């Protein structure tokens, strides 16, 4: 096989790829932020004394964890408008990714919460804090630090999932790569560069997350 | 007449179908030091935890400084107080646990300050000064910026004592505060507790350290299957026990 590599065509549109990368990062950050709130809420739901609440949280988690993310994206974007809920492409994708990550993060937070010694909560109560203040000041901060590595992994895989937004024409990295591919016919070069950008971005994110982890880690 | 610091009347508590406390009566005046002794499973921890409502109780009354803990009567019915009220009542007592339970994400001084700021509504500098004073008292001032993970068990327990007592509670509850410690660390913690006792702190403590109970208590209570088996001044209980059960227990605890 002799193939003449020509990166010039891809190079010309490199700024598009970078803007796509930027949008992907924003999508991931916003989604995981909302997903964290959903996950935290449902994790406490999973551990609730009230059966219906536990049940509702469990249904949520198994429903969204067992549906392929692409199906969820298409469902939110194409089916919800039929039901009268109209969202823009980007909003629709963020909602999907937030709801989806919420299901995974519920499990992360739940296991983090059950790993805490019960005495931690009780110590909070004995100094006169209410249940909710004990959660905010003690259990959640300690749990959060413990699950930080898992949270980081989730963020990276969520960031990679933003490539699926191309399916509904959200202009992120994969979307632009496909556009460049179609316009220039430089198939190999385009997808090589796109893959490389993903790898590089993920490595940098991982490094940043490790920094945050060690910054927040509890001294011992 | 001021109300007793602690007045427990006919207290009953069950876990499911198993009755663990079967009618406890106990009164403590200001400055009293009462030790609970008894074999494993006799209900000592449960009794302590009913006093600050870490466990609900079904029947009887626990009153601290004349105020019933956890419940109120309305139209002859007993209703659980609101969360906020219970939180306020819990701060009337301080508790020290077997496993310290310090907040691992806060330095020693922050551990002591948290309740002062959030519950006692102290300003930051006031809370800092108070916390520092108590850490000094338990010999931990020079480690005030250490995190729990950087302290030995005995040091952690002394910080935990400072955290509880800095809140200025009417009553301190100690649940086997030395039984998770290596033998060489036990005496430093007992010394702190003794110091507080001689200073007039009202305290109810569960302990397996018989010599310590003997030295520090005004009254020793022997718990037996969810009831008070025998109670009295330490000399009487330890040197002339009446019941066979207590004799056997003291023998097994090598007193
Ligand atoms: N949360 C719980 N659920 C069910 N049963 C419990 C619970 N806590 C305690 N019990 C039971 O209540 C009884 C009294 O327990 P408690 O912990 O008060 O005993 P104790 O006197 O403190 O014993 P130890 O010396 O071992 O600490 C035991 O039979 C115990 O199994
Ligand atoms: Mg016990």
XYZ file of C-alpha atoms and ligand atoms in Angstrom:
507
model
C 0.000 0.000 0.000
C 1.329 3.368 -0.818
C -0.591 6.278 0.525
C 0.560 9.838 0.458
C -0.181 11.416 3.805
C -1.394 14.945 3.494
C -2.249 16.664 6.741
C -2.520 20.118 5.208
C -6.244 19.758 4.540
C -6.922 18.723 8.125
C -4.570 21.380 9.412
C -6.557 24.090 7.656
C -9.608 23.235 9.739
C -7.738 22.536 12.937
C -9.445 25.466 14.671
C -12.796 23.773 14.011
C -11.561 20.618 15.699
C -10.362 22.632 18.670
C -13.656 24.471 19.018
C -15.330 21.050 18.875
C -13.056 19.866 21.649
C -13.980 22.932 23.689
C -17.683 22.296 23.289
C -17.204 18.617 24.224
C -15.467 19.644 27.440
C -18.215 22.096 28.303
C -20.865 19.447 27.643
C -19.040 16.993 29.900
C -18.484 19.474 32.733
C -22.061 20.766 32.771
C -23.514 17.269 32.512
C -21.398 15.806 35.281
C -22.188 18.770 37.523
C -25.916 18.135 37.135
C -25.269 14.391 37.257
C -23.528 14.811 40.621
C -26.601 16.494 42.074
C -28.862 13.758 40.717
C -26.462 11.085 41.934
C -26.146 12.551 45.418
C -29.879 12.879 45.776
C -30.541 9.330 44.561
C -27.688 7.832 46.605
C -29.402 9.065 49.762
C -32.651 7.774 48.244
C -31.106 4.321 47.842
C -30.206 4.346 51.540
C -33.523 5.786 52.702
C -35.551 4.025 55.380
C -38.668 4.493 53.245
C -39.269 1.678 50.827
C -40.958 3.672 47.996
C -38.022 6.082 47.894
C -35.493 3.260 47.726
C -37.566 1.651 45.051
C -37.825 4.812 42.928
C -34.059 5.360 43.109
C -33.395 1.762 42.113
C -35.750 1.973 39.142
C -34.037 5.141 37.946
C -30.579 3.636 38.177
C -31.396 0.358 36.477
C -33.431 2.062 33.750
C -30.706 4.473 32.728
C -27.747 2.194 33.253
C -29.280 -0.493 31.091
C -30.144 1.668 28.108
C -27.381 2.368 25.587
C -26.418 6.033 25.758
C -26.940 6.473 22.001
C -30.525 5.284 22.338
C -31.080 7.782 25.147
C -29.615 10.591 23.053
C -31.854 9.789 20.116
C -34.872 9.306 22.358
C -34.444 12.684 24.050
C -33.814 14.482 20.782
C -36.413 12.830 18.528
C -39.071 11.319 20.773
C -39.479 13.931 23.507
C -40.611 16.676 21.046
C -43.377 14.302 19.968
C -44.450 14.293 23.599
C -44.430 18.094 23.644
C -41.017 18.628 25.233
C -38.914 20.682 22.873
C -35.233 21.238 23.538
C -32.368 22.530 21.425
C -29.671 20.067 20.307
C -27.212 21.085 22.978
C -29.744 21.268 25.809
C -31.157 17.943 24.749
C -27.709 16.347 24.823
C -26.831 17.847 28.206
C -30.078 16.567 29.696
C -29.357 13.093 28.356
C -25.787 12.974 29.549
C -26.711 14.415 32.974
C -29.489 11.894 33.479
C -27.257 9.074 32.305
C -24.271 10.050 34.441
C -26.642 10.563 37.376
C -27.375 6.845 37.277
C -23.689 5.897 37.378
C -22.831 8.491 39.995
C -25.656 7.248 42.221
C -23.790 3.974 42.499
C -20.476 5.747 43.082
C -21.914 7.921 45.864
C -23.961 5.127 47.390
C -20.945 2.886 47.794
C -18.990 5.879 49.108
C -21.657 6.557 51.724
C -21.913 2.963 52.937
C -18.115 2.826 53.241
C -18.195 5.575 55.890
C -18.160 4.472 59.523
C -21.584 5.102 61.089
C -19.859 6.866 63.967
C -19.101 9.810 61.714
C -22.751 10.743 61.380
C -23.340 10.103 65.070
C -20.430 12.339 66.055
C -22.041 15.124 64.028
C -25.377 14.598 65.734
C -23.871 14.603 69.230
C -22.433 18.095 68.769
C -25.930 19.298 68.025
C -25.977 19.287 64.224
C -29.210 18.294 62.507
C -29.247 15.337 60.127
C -29.068 17.577 57.069
C -26.236 19.726 58.428
C -24.337 16.599 59.364
C -24.675 15.482 55.750
C -23.517 18.807 54.342
C -20.647 19.418 56.753
C -19.402 15.911 57.386
C -20.689 12.882 55.507
C -20.767 14.374 52.012
C -17.320 16.061 52.176
C -15.671 12.911 53.531
C -17.478 10.654 51.066
C -16.656 12.997 48.191
C -12.939 12.744 48.868
C -13.142 8.982 49.014
C -14.899 8.663 45.647
C -12.825 11.280 43.847
C -10.850 8.717 41.794
C -14.075 7.025 40.680
C -15.570 10.423 39.914
C -12.571 11.249 37.739
C -12.910 8.038 35.747
C -16.562 8.809 35.217
C -15.708 12.260 33.973
C -13.255 10.933 31.417
C -15.611 8.320 30.075
C -18.366 10.922 29.978
C -16.129 13.260 28.052
C -15.543 10.510 25.482
C -19.284 9.936 25.306
C -19.708 13.511 24.097
C -18.536 12.221 20.714
C -21.973 10.622 20.404
C -23.497 14.095 20.253
C -22.387 14.079 16.622
C -25.384 11.804 16.045
C -27.702 14.760 16.570
C -25.378 17.245 14.860
C -24.036 18.936 17.971
C -20.880 20.611 16.668
C -18.291 18.937 18.841
C -15.024 17.291 17.872
C -16.366 14.143 16.186
C -18.953 16.152 14.292
C -16.277 18.414 12.803
C -13.996 15.486 12.078
C -16.728 13.892 10.044
C -17.374 17.163 8.270
C -13.691 17.540 7.382
C -13.577 13.931 6.305
C -16.480 14.391 3.923
C -15.197 17.669 2.526
C -11.553 16.744 2.059
C -11.637 12.952 1.625
C -8.523 12.800 3.814
C -10.077 9.898 5.755
C -7.028 8.504 7.501
C -5.530 11.859 8.407
C -8.786 13.267 9.747
C -9.556 10.375 12.055
C -5.951 10.042 13.126
C -5.866 13.666 14.201
C -9.264 13.433 15.900
C -8.210 10.328 17.841
C -4.999 11.989 18.870
C -6.804 15.029 20.166
C -9.059 12.771 22.267
C -6.099 10.841 23.666
C -4.200 14.010 24.460
C -7.201 15.719 26.035
C -7.987 12.680 28.195
C -4.385 12.415 29.365
C -4.338 16.064 30.340
C -7.675 15.728 32.145
C -6.354 12.689 34.002
C -3.270 14.619 35.084
C -5.380 17.540 36.288
C -7.683 15.192 38.189
C -4.706 13.613 39.937
C -3.581 17.078 40.985
C -7.013 17.858 42.392
C -7.088 14.512 44.177
C -3.813 15.045 45.946
C -4.745 18.638 46.740
C -7.981 17.518 48.394
C -6.696 14.340 49.962
C -6.986 14.066 53.711
C -3.548 14.352 55.341
C -2.377 11.238 57.133
C -34.670 23.029 93.883
C -32.931 22.522 90.605
C -33.812 19.526 88.468
C -31.330 16.628 88.456
C -28.853 16.718 85.604
C -30.088 13.306 84.503
C -33.255 11.559 85.522
C -34.124 8.257 83.911
C -37.466 6.782 84.889
C -38.625 3.302 83.960
C -36.764 3.292 80.651
C -37.633 0.531 78.195
C -35.937 -0.076 74.877
C -36.260 -2.895 72.353
C -34.517 -3.797 69.130
C -37.344 -5.412 67.203
C -38.784 -8.050 69.501
C -35.753 -8.183 71.790
C -36.090 -6.039 74.884
C -32.656 -4.689 75.742
C -33.508 -2.221 78.533
C -36.182 -3.474 80.906
C -37.039 -0.591 83.180
C -34.036 1.495 84.153
C -34.163 4.138 86.874
C -31.199 6.391 87.446
C -30.767 9.883 88.843
C -27.646 12.030 88.691
C -27.055 15.357 90.413
C -24.628 17.992 89.258
C -21.027 16.833 89.695
C -21.935 13.146 89.993
C -19.725 10.590 88.333
C -21.520 7.329 87.620
C -19.856 4.269 86.081
C -21.775 1.556 84.288
C -20.185 -1.860 84.450
C -21.532 -5.238 83.387
C -20.986 -8.047 80.959
C -21.118 -7.697 77.209
C -24.649 -7.255 75.880
C -26.102 -6.140 79.190
C -27.258 -2.861 77.644
C -24.679 -0.307 78.819
C -24.086 1.262 75.401
C -27.779 1.264 74.606
C -28.557 3.072 77.858
C -25.982 5.741 77.059
C -27.311 6.158 73.522
C -30.865 6.641 74.758
C -29.718 9.621 76.803
C -28.832 11.587 73.650
C -31.396 9.859 71.469
C -28.941 8.130 69.177
C -31.437 5.379 69.955
C -35.168 5.974 70.263
C -36.816 4.520 73.334
C -40.316 3.117 73.615
C -41.319 3.709 77.175
C -40.314 5.681 80.216
C -38.668 9.075 80.439
C -35.116 10.292 79.982
C -34.816 13.849 81.255
C -31.735 16.046 81.128
C -31.859 19.174 83.312
C -35.590 18.588 83.746
C -36.359 18.377 80.053
C -37.609 15.140 78.492
C -35.280 14.038 75.719
C -36.788 13.285 72.348
C -40.479 13.288 73.110
C -43.335 15.356 74.380
C -46.823 14.417 75.595
C -49.766 15.881 73.772
C -53.342 14.880 74.653
C -51.949 11.920 76.523
C -50.016 10.776 73.468
C -46.279 10.616 73.148
C -44.863 12.318 70.061
C -41.299 12.543 68.832
C -39.933 16.072 68.829
C -38.923 17.858 65.657
C -35.440 17.263 64.282
C -34.313 20.763 65.253
C -35.476 20.375 68.854
C -33.727 17.032 69.133
C -30.519 18.547 67.779
C -30.725 21.273 70.438
C -31.296 18.669 73.155
C -28.407 16.530 71.964
C -26.079 19.457 72.507
C -27.014 19.444 76.199
C -24.899 16.313 76.512
C -21.476 15.512 75.100
C -20.485 12.049 73.982
C -17.117 10.353 73.546
C -17.067 7.153 71.542
C -15.011 4.000 71.651
C -13.683 4.676 68.148
C -13.118 8.447 68.572
C -15.099 9.351 65.422
C -13.185 12.518 64.728
C -14.016 14.275 61.466
C -11.117 13.034 59.307
C -11.191 15.976 56.893
C -10.637 18.584 59.595
C -7.630 19.412 61.734
C -7.831 18.804 65.483
C -8.760 22.397 66.238
C -11.369 22.497 63.468
C -12.921 19.356 64.951
C -13.363 21.175 68.241
C -14.503 24.433 66.627
C -17.238 22.983 64.404
C -19.862 22.563 67.109
C -18.919 25.847 68.741
C -19.551 27.725 65.511
C -22.517 25.812 64.114
C -24.362 24.927 67.305
C -23.170 27.415 69.899
C -23.062 30.218 67.302
C -19.680 31.503 68.439
C -17.682 33.859 66.280
C -14.675 32.308 64.601
C -12.028 33.904 66.861
C -14.005 33.113 69.993
C -14.419 29.492 68.887
C -10.721 29.289 68.071
C -9.714 30.544 71.502
C -12.138 28.206 73.280
C -11.021 25.223 71.215
C -7.383 26.006 71.779
C -7.985 26.272 75.513
C -9.553 22.836 75.655
C -6.898 21.272 73.451
C -4.353 22.685 75.873
C -6.255 21.166 78.770
C -6.091 17.673 77.194
C -2.441 18.178 76.249
C -3.037 18.496 72.523
C -2.381 22.175 71.886
C 0.914 21.527 70.101
C -0.880 19.168 67.705
C -3.841 21.425 67.015
C -3.165 21.604 63.294
C -2.711 17.858 62.852
C -5.386 15.828 61.115
C -6.887 12.795 62.885
C -5.012 10.493 60.518
C -1.757 11.980 61.760
C -2.491 11.321 65.436
C -2.192 8.226 67.620
C -5.341 6.635 69.025
C -4.754 8.167 72.431
C -4.222 11.603 70.914
C -7.341 11.284 68.773
C -9.366 10.314 71.805
C -8.112 13.324 73.746
C -9.149 15.596 70.870
C -12.540 13.873 70.835
C -12.914 14.602 74.557
C -12.021 18.256 73.941
C -14.549 18.400 71.094
C -17.323 17.148 73.363
C -16.513 19.151 76.468
C -15.823 22.445 74.672
C -19.565 22.539 73.976
C -20.063 23.055 77.723
C -22.582 20.222 78.107
C -24.529 19.584 81.292
C -23.543 15.925 81.161
C -20.742 13.960 79.529
C -21.240 10.431 78.244
C -18.225 8.166 77.785
C -18.606 4.773 76.129
C -15.563 2.566 76.706
C -13.279 5.337 75.577
C -10.109 3.315 76.084
C -11.074 -0.098 74.760
C -9.917 0.596 71.199
C -6.515 1.796 72.420
C -3.189 0.039 72.686
C -2.390 -0.647 76.365
C 0.353 1.965 76.544
C -2.054 4.714 75.411
C -4.833 3.956 77.883
C -3.429 5.854 80.860
C -3.049 9.183 79.050
C -6.763 9.132 78.189
C -7.893 7.959 81.616
C -5.817 10.755 83.161
C -7.776 13.314 81.133
C -11.127 11.811 82.132
C -10.077 11.710 85.789
C -8.981 15.333 85.611
C -12.419 16.332 84.332
C -14.168 14.251 86.976
C -12.244 15.864 89.810
C -13.012 19.227 88.266
C -16.702 18.637 88.928
C -17.931 17.548 85.486
C -21.088 15.479 85.654
C -20.433 12.248 83.829
C -21.910 8.886 83.014
C -19.372 6.413 81.770
C -19.241 2.858 80.568
C -15.957 1.196 81.319
C -14.194 -2.131 81.578
C -11.388 -0.542 83.580
C -12.473 -1.569 87.080
C -9.684 0.173 88.960
C -10.518 3.380 87.099
C -14.244 3.028 87.867
C -13.347 2.466 91.494
C -11.158 5.557 91.695
C -13.267 8.028 89.785
C -16.920 7.211 90.557
C -19.354 8.388 93.172
C -21.683 5.578 92.202
C -21.100 2.340 90.318
C -23.994 0.673 88.544
C -23.858 -3.006 87.653
C -25.996 -3.739 84.596
C -27.362 -7.193 84.150
C -29.623 -8.305 81.269
C -31.093 -4.851 80.663
C -31.710 -4.127 84.341
C -29.744 -2.515 87.122
C -28.498 -5.488 89.089
C -26.802 -3.624 91.872
C -25.676 -0.083 92.535
C -23.832 1.820 95.216
C -20.592 3.540 96.163
C -17.519 1.954 94.563
C -16.153 0.524 97.810
C -19.389 -1.253 98.542
C -19.824 -2.615 95.015
C -16.290 -3.743 94.481
C -15.439 -4.967 97.979
C -18.703 -6.328 99.281
C -20.838 -7.268 96.262
C -24.194 -8.763 97.252
C -25.249 -10.807 94.238
C -23.517 -13.904 92.907
C -23.704 -12.415 89.425
C -21.691 -9.374 90.407
C -19.178 -11.510 92.312
C -18.700 -13.678 89.240
C -18.418 -10.629 87.012
C -15.785 -8.982 89.187
C -13.829 -12.216 89.329
C -13.884 -12.508 85.529
C -12.734 -8.886 85.189
C -9.774 -9.734 87.438
C -10.519 -7.006 89.911
N -28.605 -1.685 66.596
C -28.929 -2.845 67.206
N -29.808 -3.691 66.627
C -30.163 -4.829 67.249
N -29.706 -5.224 68.437
C -28.815 -4.434 69.056
C -28.392 -3.201 68.478
N -27.516 -2.620 69.321
C -27.408 -3.446 70.380
N -28.188 -4.541 70.232
C -28.340 -5.612 71.222
O -28.713 -5.058 72.453
C -28.078 -5.719 73.520
C -27.342 -4.724 74.384
O -26.282 -4.183 73.612
P -25.291 -3.077 74.152
O -24.429 -2.689 73.024
O -26.083 -2.002 74.813
O -24.473 -3.885 75.236
P -23.206 -3.450 76.078
O -23.546 -3.652 77.478
O -22.774 -2.092 75.666
O -22.142 -4.520 75.622
P -20.561 -4.369 75.376
O -19.912 -4.478 76.728
O -20.229 -5.530 74.530
O -20.325 -3.074 74.708
C -27.178 -6.773 72.905
O -27.836 -8.012 72.983
C -27.037 -6.343 71.476
O -26.904 -7.467 70.637
Mg -21.062 -1.295 74.642
